XYZ file of C-alpha atoms in Angstrom:
41
model
C 2.235 -3.946 8.705
C -0.200 -4.351 5.981
C -3.001 -2.524 8.132
C -0.782 -0.118 9.917
C 1.787 0.851 7.235
C -0.595 0.773 3.941
C -4.127 2.120 5.415
C -5.571 -1.301 5.751
C -7.323 -0.799 8.984
C -10.951 -2.734 8.390
C -9.009 -5.629 6.030
C -9.063 -9.007 7.746
C -6.599 -11.642 7.241
C -8.830 -13.207 4.421
C -7.428 -11.571 1.188
C -9.664 -11.714 -1.920
C -8.815 -10.414 -5.206
C -10.235 -7.059 -4.872
C -8.453 -6.550 -1.553
C -5.267 -7.964 -3.187
C -5.078 -5.568 -5.885
C -6.098 -2.554 -3.627
C -2.816 -3.692 -1.514
C -0.838 -3.655 -4.782
C -2.041 -0.405 -6.031
C -1.383 1.454 -2.649
C 2.207 -0.262 -2.323
C 3.232 0.961 -5.699
C 1.681 4.567 -4.619
C 3.572 4.399 -1.497
C 6.712 3.302 -3.242
C 6.305 6.196 -5.973
C 5.522 8.888 -3.855
C 8.629 7.712 -1.748
C 11.161 7.920 -4.706
C 9.772 11.275 -5.642
C 10.664 12.368 -2.260
C 14.122 10.823 -2.184
C 14.777 12.361 -5.800
C 13.664 15.909 -4.956
C 16.436 16.118 -2.262
């Protein structure tokens, strides 16, 4: 799910702090975009 849904194609399953931070930011951006799209309809 991480790799497919949020663009983490090259990420290994070993999670470092930097990768975890990038994932959290990507997840927040994804959810904000989804919320904006829902609010616009």
